[in-house]
Structure formats: C-alpha cells, structure tokens
C-alpha cells in the first residue's frame, strides 16, 4: 500500500482487484467506491513463443489466480493463429516485434513477459516499460551490467514494476531453505556447494551456443541458478570469486563456455563452490552448517524439488513454479506485496557473472565483489 502510486492505483482500481480493501484505505479514491467493481485478473503478454513460453509459462498462466494469458508477441506469423485458438486470444492482443510498441494503447495488457534470447531482453524490456507495462524479464536479465541498468532505469522512469524470471523465489522448498538460513536453524553455514548443469546436444547453431545471442554459455544459462543457490543458501552476497573453465568438447562449444567452477568467499566466513555446465547433468545444492546440514536435489529443476536436512526429509505439495512466480508478481502489483525477484537481483547476478569471466580471463585471479550497497 505504501508505495502504490496514483497511476498504478487507478489502473488496478479500473480492473477491480483488491478494490474493497484499497477503497477503504485511500480517501481520495473513496468517492469512486460507489461504483461496483468487477473482479478481474491482470493480463500478461508473452514476448517470444519458444520452448519456455509454450511448455511452462502458457500452461502455468492457465492456473494463475491473479493474472492470465491475455496477449502474445511473436516474430513467427504461423504461431499467431495456433496460439489464438488454443488460448482464446483476440486478434487485437496479437503483436509482432515491429508493431509491439503499439501495445501501449492496449488496456487489457498489464504485464509484458520477455522470453526471448538473452541479447534481446534489454530491448524488449525497455520497450515494454516505455509502453507503460509492468515487466517480467527472463533470466539471465541481460548480457551486460549496462543493459541491466538500462532496464532498471527505464522501468523506474515509466513507474512500472520489474521482476526477473527467477521462479524459485516463489517455490516452497527454496522458500524453506531461505527460512532455515535466515532463522539460523542449523547455525552458521560453513560450506555451500551448488551445481546447475545439463548436457547439451542437438543443433550446434542454437542461440544458446551463439555468444552474440546468449552473452555466454553454461554460466549465463544455468550458472545463474548455481549463483542464486549459493546466495540464498548462505543468506549473504559473496565478497570475492575465483573461477576456472573446462572444455572437453571444443568442436561443439565453439563460441561459449562449456563448464565453469567458481569459489566464493562470504562475509560470515562461509566458503562456497559452484559448478555449471552444458556438458553434464547435475542439479543440487548442499550446505554444511555448524549445527547440521541441508540440501536440495534437484534444486532448480521445474520440480517437484526434493530436499532433506539433518532433521529429516522436507516435503511440500507441488504446484507449477511459474504459476506461483507470476501470481507473486501480480500480487506485488495489485497488493504491493514484496517483489521477490526484483531487477536489482538480476543486475547483482550479472556483476557476479562478469567477475567470474574476468577471473577466468585473468588466470583464475581472485576478483573482489562490491555488492554491499545493492540492498539485497
Ligand atoms: P527458445 O529457443 O525455445 O525460444 C526462443 C524464442 O525467441 C523463439 O520463439 C524464437 O522464435 C524467438 N527468437 C526471436 N529472435 C530470435 C533469434 N534471433 N534467434 C533465436 N530465437 C529467436 O528459448 P527458450 O528456452 O524459450 O528461452 C527463452 C528465454 O527464457 C531465455 O532467456 C532463457 O534463458 C529463458 N528461460 C528461462 C527458464 C527459467 O527456468 N526461468 C527456462 C527456460 C528458458
């Protein structure tokens, strides 16, 4: 409530969400309160209808309680009709990359979700913000720190909300790990290890293996999950990083990193080791603490995740992570609940990614990270 702007309030009110609560709290809006408000969900437009939109986001939007699939933005005309029919999307809510900016005049779209190759995230996130739409930008947030800044600034200037597609912050096992760490249930974390990797094959021309489009290889793709695990698994931002790169299939990974390991030092004295790869399948995190241990395995798949601690097995009901994520963001817009994956988090991770590449480029040197002032 505190930071709800008049503009976002009016937008929310016009859709009738949370209207009853808001009307009693906002004197300047009370006069409008006589009108009966109809309950509606926020409209989401997916930009880029590739694998993640098709198999994860669109099905999850069918289950969301606070938002729904209202529109699509695609560069592939054949997909328009298929998606329109499957999801009952009116022609007025279908855009391509050229006419996308005219989405500004479409009141049924509240949130633009950018699900394109990494090098296109900044352009479309900034255009979405300029169009007055709230933005979810997929991970990694962008291909440089400068691009992250440009997205953050564009959203601030347009007074729209910004989130990174870090679905795990809405996921129950991950939330439990954060609670265990914050409440020091097992004391201080002494060692954390996190691996996020899968074996890549198939088309060598795919955008993930093209540095111009991806910004980097395994580190940009899966590595951000390992970085995230190391951070929420310790509850701290790292002070420094030292990294190494390994290559066993240089003919396939011509342009991007195959496997990277990196070691973090944390302010509390915790030591961390992460591994990310496009050459092997591992997905877990493990923390050794002075009064026990905890682990997730898998730690960052689409779920259900699984985990245990020195006190026993963790067990939570499974829901689509992306459903929980998008409802969390919609709630942030509607109810001013916390933004669990704000843009600044995506920028922090890009600073760490850059430092890891710098460490490798400079012969595994230790790179100091100055993340204290980021407010995370
Ligand atoms: P994808 O290759 O399946 O889809 C990419 C889409 O972008 C396609 O619709 C393609 O037509 C379009 N596109 C536009 N210009 C393109 C170009 N020049 N080259 C290639 N494709 C182009 O990829 P994806 O798996 O859907 O990933 C999209 C984004 O989502 C990436 O940033 C990725 O990191 C992210 N992602 C996040 C998660 C997660 O768990 N949060 C999971 C998968 C993907």
Short mmCIF file of N, CA and C in Angstrom, two decimals, residues 199-304:
data_model
loop_
_atom_site.label_atom_id
_atom_site.label_comp_id
_atom_site.label_asym_id
_atom_site.label_seq_id
_atom_site.Cartn_x
_atom_site.Cartn_y
_atom_site.Cartn_z
N UNK A 199 23.36 -31.65 -19.92
CA UNK A 199 24.17 -31.99 -21.10
C UNK A 199 23.44 -31.51 -22.34
N UNK A 200 24.11 -30.62 -23.04
CA UNK A 200 23.54 -30.03 -24.25
C UNK A 200 23.97 -30.84 -25.47
N UNK A 201 23.02 -31.03 -26.40
CA UNK A 201 23.33 -31.72 -27.65
C UNK A 201 22.52 -31.07 -28.75
N UNK A 202 22.37 -31.76 -29.85
CA UNK A 202 21.50 -31.26 -30.92
C UNK A 202 22.11 -30.13 -31.71
N UNK A 203 21.26 -29.30 -32.23
CA UNK A 203 21.62 -28.27 -33.20
C UNK A 203 22.77 -27.38 -32.71
N UNK A 204 23.93 -27.45 -33.36
CA UNK A 204 25.06 -26.61 -32.90
C UNK A 204 24.85 -25.13 -33.21
N UNK A 205 23.81 -24.84 -34.02
CA UNK A 205 23.53 -23.43 -34.36
C UNK A 205 22.50 -22.79 -33.42
N UNK A 206 22.08 -23.50 -32.38
CA UNK A 206 21.07 -22.94 -31.46
C UNK A 206 21.63 -21.67 -30.80
N UNK A 207 20.71 -20.75 -30.46
CA UNK A 207 21.16 -19.44 -29.96
C UNK A 207 21.94 -19.54 -28.66
N UNK A 208 21.69 -20.56 -27.85
CA UNK A 208 22.41 -20.67 -26.57
C UNK A 208 23.90 -20.91 -26.78
N UNK A 209 24.29 -21.40 -27.96
CA UNK A 209 25.71 -21.65 -28.24
C UNK A 209 26.32 -20.52 -29.06
N UNK A 210 25.54 -19.47 -29.26
CA UNK A 210 25.99 -18.31 -30.05
C UNK A 210 26.16 -17.14 -29.07
N UNK A 211 27.41 -16.74 -28.86
CA UNK A 211 27.68 -15.75 -27.80
C UNK A 211 26.98 -14.42 -28.05
N UNK A 212 26.83 -14.04 -29.31
CA UNK A 212 26.17 -12.76 -29.59
C UNK A 212 24.73 -12.78 -29.09
N UNK A 213 24.07 -13.91 -29.23
CA UNK A 213 22.66 -14.00 -28.81
C UNK A 213 22.51 -14.37 -27.33
N UNK A 214 23.45 -15.15 -26.81
CA UNK A 214 23.29 -15.66 -25.44
C UNK A 214 24.08 -14.86 -24.41
N UNK A 215 25.15 -14.20 -24.86
CA UNK A 215 26.02 -13.49 -23.92
C UNK A 215 27.04 -14.40 -23.25
N UNK A 216 26.90 -15.70 -23.43
CA UNK A 216 27.81 -16.66 -22.81
C UNK A 216 27.15 -18.03 -22.76
N UNK A 217 27.88 -19.03 -22.27
CA UNK A 217 27.36 -20.39 -22.33
C UNK A 217 26.68 -20.84 -21.05
N UNK A 218 27.20 -21.93 -20.48
CA UNK A 218 26.57 -22.53 -19.30
C UNK A 218 26.40 -21.51 -18.17
N UNK A 219 27.39 -20.66 -17.99
CA UNK A 219 27.32 -19.71 -16.87
C UNK A 219 26.12 -18.77 -17.01
N UNK A 220 25.88 -18.27 -18.21
CA UNK A 220 24.74 -17.37 -18.42
C UNK A 220 23.41 -18.12 -18.29
N UNK A 221 23.41 -19.37 -18.70
CA UNK A 221 22.16 -20.13 -18.76
C UNK A 221 21.83 -20.76 -17.41
N UNK A 222 22.62 -21.77 -17.00
CA UNK A 222 22.36 -22.48 -15.75
C UNK A 222 23.14 -21.89 -14.57
N UNK A 223 24.26 -21.24 -14.89
CA UNK A 223 25.13 -20.73 -13.84
C UNK A 223 24.43 -19.77 -12.90
N UNK A 224 23.49 -18.99 -13.43
CA UNK A 224 22.81 -18.03 -12.55
C UNK A 224 22.01 -18.76 -11.46
N UNK A 225 21.55 -19.99 -11.74
CA UNK A 225 20.87 -20.76 -10.69
C UNK A 225 21.84 -21.17 -9.60
N UNK A 226 23.03 -21.60 -10.00
CA UNK A 226 24.03 -22.00 -9.00
C UNK A 226 24.43 -20.79 -8.16
N UNK A 227 24.59 -19.64 -8.80
CA UNK A 227 24.92 -18.41 -8.07
C UNK A 227 23.80 -18.09 -7.08
N UNK A 228 22.58 -18.17 -7.55
CA UNK A 228 21.42 -17.90 -6.69
C UNK A 228 21.38 -18.85 -5.50
N UNK A 229 21.58 -20.15 -5.75
CA UNK A 229 21.57 -21.14 -4.66
C UNK A 229 22.62 -20.80 -3.62
N UNK A 230 23.81 -20.44 -4.10
CA UNK A 230 24.90 -20.13 -3.16
C UNK A 230 24.53 -18.93 -2.30
N UNK A 231 23.78 -17.99 -2.88
CA UNK A 231 23.44 -16.78 -2.14
C UNK A 231 22.28 -17.01 -1.17
N UNK A 232 21.18 -17.62 -1.65
CA UNK A 232 20.11 -17.81 -0.66
C UNK A 232 20.42 -18.97 0.28
N UNK A 233 21.36 -19.83 -0.11
CA UNK A 233 21.78 -20.92 0.79
C UNK A 233 22.70 -20.44 1.90
N UNK A 234 23.22 -19.23 1.78
CA UNK A 234 24.06 -18.66 2.85
C UNK A 234 23.40 -17.43 3.46
N UNK A 235 22.50 -16.82 2.70
CA UNK A 235 21.87 -15.58 3.16
C UNK A 235 22.79 -14.38 3.02
N UNK A 236 23.84 -14.53 2.21
CA UNK A 236 24.81 -13.43 2.07
C UNK A 236 25.22 -13.26 0.61
N UNK A 237 25.62 -12.04 0.27
CA UNK A 237 26.25 -11.81 -1.02
C UNK A 237 27.74 -12.12 -0.90
N UNK A 238 28.35 -12.75 -1.91
CA UNK A 238 29.78 -13.07 -1.79
C UNK A 238 30.66 -11.83 -1.81
N UNK A 239 31.82 -11.97 -1.15
CA UNK A 239 32.80 -10.88 -1.12
C UNK A 239 33.76 -10.96 -2.30
N UNK A 240 34.03 -12.20 -2.73
CA UNK A 240 35.01 -12.38 -3.82
C UNK A 240 34.73 -13.67 -4.54
N UNK A 241 35.29 -13.77 -5.75
CA UNK A 241 35.13 -15.01 -6.52
C UNK A 241 36.42 -15.32 -7.28
N UNK A 242 36.70 -16.62 -7.38
CA UNK A 242 37.82 -17.13 -8.19
C UNK A 242 37.23 -18.22 -9.08
N UNK A 243 37.57 -18.25 -10.36
CA UNK A 243 36.87 -19.19 -11.25
C UNK A 243 37.80 -19.90 -12.22
N UNK A 244 37.32 -21.06 -12.72
CA UNK A 244 38.06 -21.87 -13.68
C UNK A 244 37.10 -22.34 -14.78
N UNK A 245 37.64 -22.54 -15.97
CA UNK A 245 36.83 -23.03 -17.09
C UNK A 245 37.41 -24.34 -17.60
N UNK A 246 36.53 -25.26 -17.99
CA UNK A 246 36.96 -26.56 -18.51
C UNK A 246 36.25 -26.82 -19.84
N UNK A 247 37.00 -27.37 -20.78
CA UNK A 247 36.43 -27.63 -22.10
C UNK A 247 36.82 -29.03 -22.56
N UNK A 248 35.83 -29.86 -22.82
CA UNK A 248 36.12 -31.22 -23.31
C UNK A 248 35.55 -31.45 -24.71
N UNK A 249 34.62 -30.57 -25.14
CA UNK A 249 34.01 -30.72 -26.48
C UNK A 249 34.13 -29.40 -27.25
N UNK A 250 35.35 -28.97 -27.49
CA UNK A 250 35.54 -27.66 -28.15
C UNK A 250 34.94 -27.58 -29.54
N UNK A 251 34.78 -28.73 -30.20
CA UNK A 251 34.18 -28.69 -31.55
C UNK A 251 32.71 -28.31 -31.48
N UNK A 252 32.05 -28.67 -30.38
CA UNK A 252 30.63 -28.36 -30.23
C UNK A 252 30.44 -26.99 -29.57
N UNK A 253 31.20 -26.76 -28.50
CA UNK A 253 31.11 -25.46 -27.80
C UNK A 253 32.17 -24.53 -28.38
N UNK A 254 31.93 -24.07 -29.61
CA UNK A 254 32.94 -23.25 -30.30
C UNK A 254 32.99 -21.83 -29.77
N UNK A 255 31.83 -21.34 -29.34
CA UNK A 255 31.68 -19.91 -29.09
C UNK A 255 31.38 -19.59 -27.63
N UNK A 256 30.99 -20.62 -26.86
CA UNK A 256 30.51 -20.36 -25.49
C UNK A 256 31.13 -21.34 -24.50
N UNK A 257 31.12 -20.96 -23.22
CA UNK A 257 31.72 -21.80 -22.19
C UNK A 257 30.92 -23.09 -21.98
N UNK A 258 31.68 -24.17 -21.77
CA UNK A 258 31.08 -25.50 -21.57
C UNK A 258 30.88 -25.77 -20.07
N UNK A 259 31.95 -25.66 -19.30
CA UNK A 259 31.89 -25.96 -17.86
C UNK A 259 32.71 -24.93 -17.09
N UNK A 260 32.11 -24.44 -16.01
CA UNK A 260 32.81 -23.45 -15.18
C UNK A 260 32.63 -23.83 -13.71
N UNK A 261 33.70 -23.71 -12.95
CA UNK A 261 33.62 -23.82 -11.50
C UNK A 261 34.04 -22.47 -10.91
N UNK A 262 33.49 -22.14 -9.76
CA UNK A 262 33.86 -20.85 -9.14
C UNK A 262 33.75 -20.99 -7.63
N UNK A 263 34.63 -20.31 -6.93
CA UNK A 263 34.64 -20.35 -5.46
C UNK A 263 34.36 -18.95 -4.91
N UNK A 264 33.45 -18.94 -3.94
CA UNK A 264 33.06 -17.67 -3.31
C UNK A 264 33.56 -17.62 -1.88
N UNK A 265 33.94 -16.43 -1.45
CA UNK A 265 34.14 -16.16 -0.02
C UNK A 265 33.01 -15.25 0.41
N UNK A 266 32.40 -15.57 1.56
CA UNK A 266 31.28 -14.78 2.07
C UNK A 266 31.70 -14.03 3.33
N UNK A 267 30.98 -12.95 3.65
CA UNK A 267 31.37 -12.11 4.79
C UNK A 267 31.44 -12.88 6.11
N UNK A 268 30.52 -13.85 6.31
CA UNK A 268 30.49 -14.59 7.58
C UNK A 268 31.57 -15.65 7.68
N UNK A 269 32.44 -15.74 6.68
CA UNK A 269 33.49 -16.75 6.71
C UNK A 269 33.13 -18.01 5.95
N UNK A 270 31.90 -18.06 5.41
CA UNK A 270 31.47 -19.23 4.63
C UNK A 270 32.27 -19.31 3.33
N UNK A 271 32.58 -20.55 2.93
CA UNK A 271 33.22 -20.80 1.65
C UNK A 271 32.21 -21.50 0.75
N UNK A 272 32.19 -21.12 -0.52
CA UNK A 272 31.23 -21.73 -1.44
C UNK A 272 31.89 -22.16 -2.73
N UNK A 273 31.36 -23.24 -3.31
CA UNK A 273 31.86 -23.71 -4.60
C UNK A 273 30.66 -23.97 -5.51
N UNK A 274 30.69 -23.41 -6.72
CA UNK A 274 29.61 -23.69 -7.66
C UNK A 274 30.19 -24.33 -8.92
N UNK A 275 29.34 -25.09 -9.59
CA UNK A 275 29.70 -25.68 -10.88
C UNK A 275 28.52 -25.51 -11.82
N UNK A 276 28.80 -25.10 -13.03
CA UNK A 276 27.75 -25.04 -14.04
C UNK A 276 28.31 -25.60 -15.33
N UNK A 277 27.45 -26.28 -16.09
CA UNK A 277 27.96 -26.93 -17.29
C UNK A 277 26.84 -27.14 -18.31
N UNK A 278 27.24 -27.18 -19.57
CA UNK A 278 26.35 -27.62 -20.64
C UNK A 278 26.75 -29.02 -21.09
N UNK A 279 27.55 -29.69 -20.24
CA UNK A 279 28.10 -30.98 -20.67
C UNK A 279 27.76 -32.14 -19.75
N UNK A 280 27.05 -31.88 -18.64
CA UNK A 280 26.72 -32.97 -17.72
C UNK A 280 25.47 -32.60 -16.94
N UNK A 281 24.79 -33.62 -16.42
CA UNK A 281 23.52 -33.38 -15.73
C UNK A 281 23.69 -33.40 -14.21
N UNK A 282 23.65 -32.24 -13.57
CA UNK A 282 23.65 -32.15 -12.10
C UNK A 282 22.76 -30.98 -11.69
N UNK A 283 22.04 -31.14 -10.60
CA UNK A 283 21.12 -30.09 -10.19
C UNK A 283 20.89 -30.20 -8.69
N UNK A 284 21.73 -29.56 -7.89
CA UNK A 284 21.58 -29.70 -6.44
C UNK A 284 22.28 -28.57 -5.69
N UNK A 285 21.96 -28.47 -4.41
CA UNK A 285 22.70 -27.58 -3.51
C UNK A 285 22.83 -28.29 -2.16
N UNK A 286 23.95 -28.05 -1.52
CA UNK A 286 24.20 -28.69 -0.22
C UNK A 286 24.90 -27.69 0.68
N UNK A 287 24.45 -27.59 1.92
CA UNK A 287 25.10 -26.68 2.86
C UNK A 287 25.47 -27.43 4.14
N UNK A 288 26.71 -27.27 4.53
CA UNK A 288 27.17 -27.83 5.80
C UNK A 288 27.23 -26.69 6.81
N UNK A 289 26.54 -26.87 7.93
CA UNK A 289 26.44 -25.80 8.93
C UNK A 289 27.05 -26.27 10.25
N UNK A 290 27.23 -25.34 11.18
CA UNK A 290 27.87 -25.78 12.42
C UNK A 290 26.93 -26.59 13.32
N UNK A 291 25.61 -26.59 12.99
CA UNK A 291 24.70 -27.43 13.78
C UNK A 291 23.88 -28.37 12.90
N UNK A 292 24.40 -28.75 11.75
CA UNK A 292 23.66 -29.67 10.90
C UNK A 292 23.90 -29.38 9.43
N UNK A 293 22.98 -29.80 8.58
CA UNK A 293 23.14 -29.60 7.14
C UNK A 293 21.77 -29.58 6.47
N UNK A 294 21.74 -29.06 5.24
CA UNK A 294 20.52 -29.14 4.42
C UNK A 294 20.91 -29.27 2.95
N UNK A 295 20.01 -29.87 2.18
CA UNK A 295 20.28 -29.99 0.75
C UNK A 295 18.99 -30.03 -0.06
N UNK A 296 19.09 -29.60 -1.30
CA UNK A 296 18.01 -29.76 -2.27
C UNK A 296 18.58 -30.52 -3.46
N UNK A 297 17.86 -31.53 -3.89
CA UNK A 297 18.30 -32.32 -5.04
C UNK A 297 17.08 -32.99 -5.66
N UNK A 298 16.52 -32.46 -6.75
CA UNK A 298 17.02 -31.32 -7.51
C UNK A 298 16.76 -29.99 -6.80
N UNK A 299 17.55 -29.01 -7.18
CA UNK A 299 17.45 -27.70 -6.53
C UNK A 299 16.85 -26.63 -7.42
N UNK A 300 16.92 -26.81 -8.74
CA UNK A 300 16.44 -25.72 -9.60
C UNK A 300 15.71 -26.22 -10.85
N UNK A 301 15.30 -27.50 -10.85
CA UNK A 301 14.51 -28.01 -11.98
C UNK A 301 13.09 -27.42 -11.87
N UNK A 302 12.24 -27.78 -12.82
CA UNK A 302 10.86 -27.27 -12.76
C UNK A 302 10.05 -27.96 -11.65
N UNK A 303 10.64 -28.94 -11.02
CA UNK A 303 10.03 -29.56 -9.87
C UNK A 303 9.19 -30.79 -10.22
N UNK A 304 8.67 -31.50 -9.21
CA UNK A 304 8.85 -31.10 -7.83
C UNK A 304 10.30 -31.23 -7.37
#
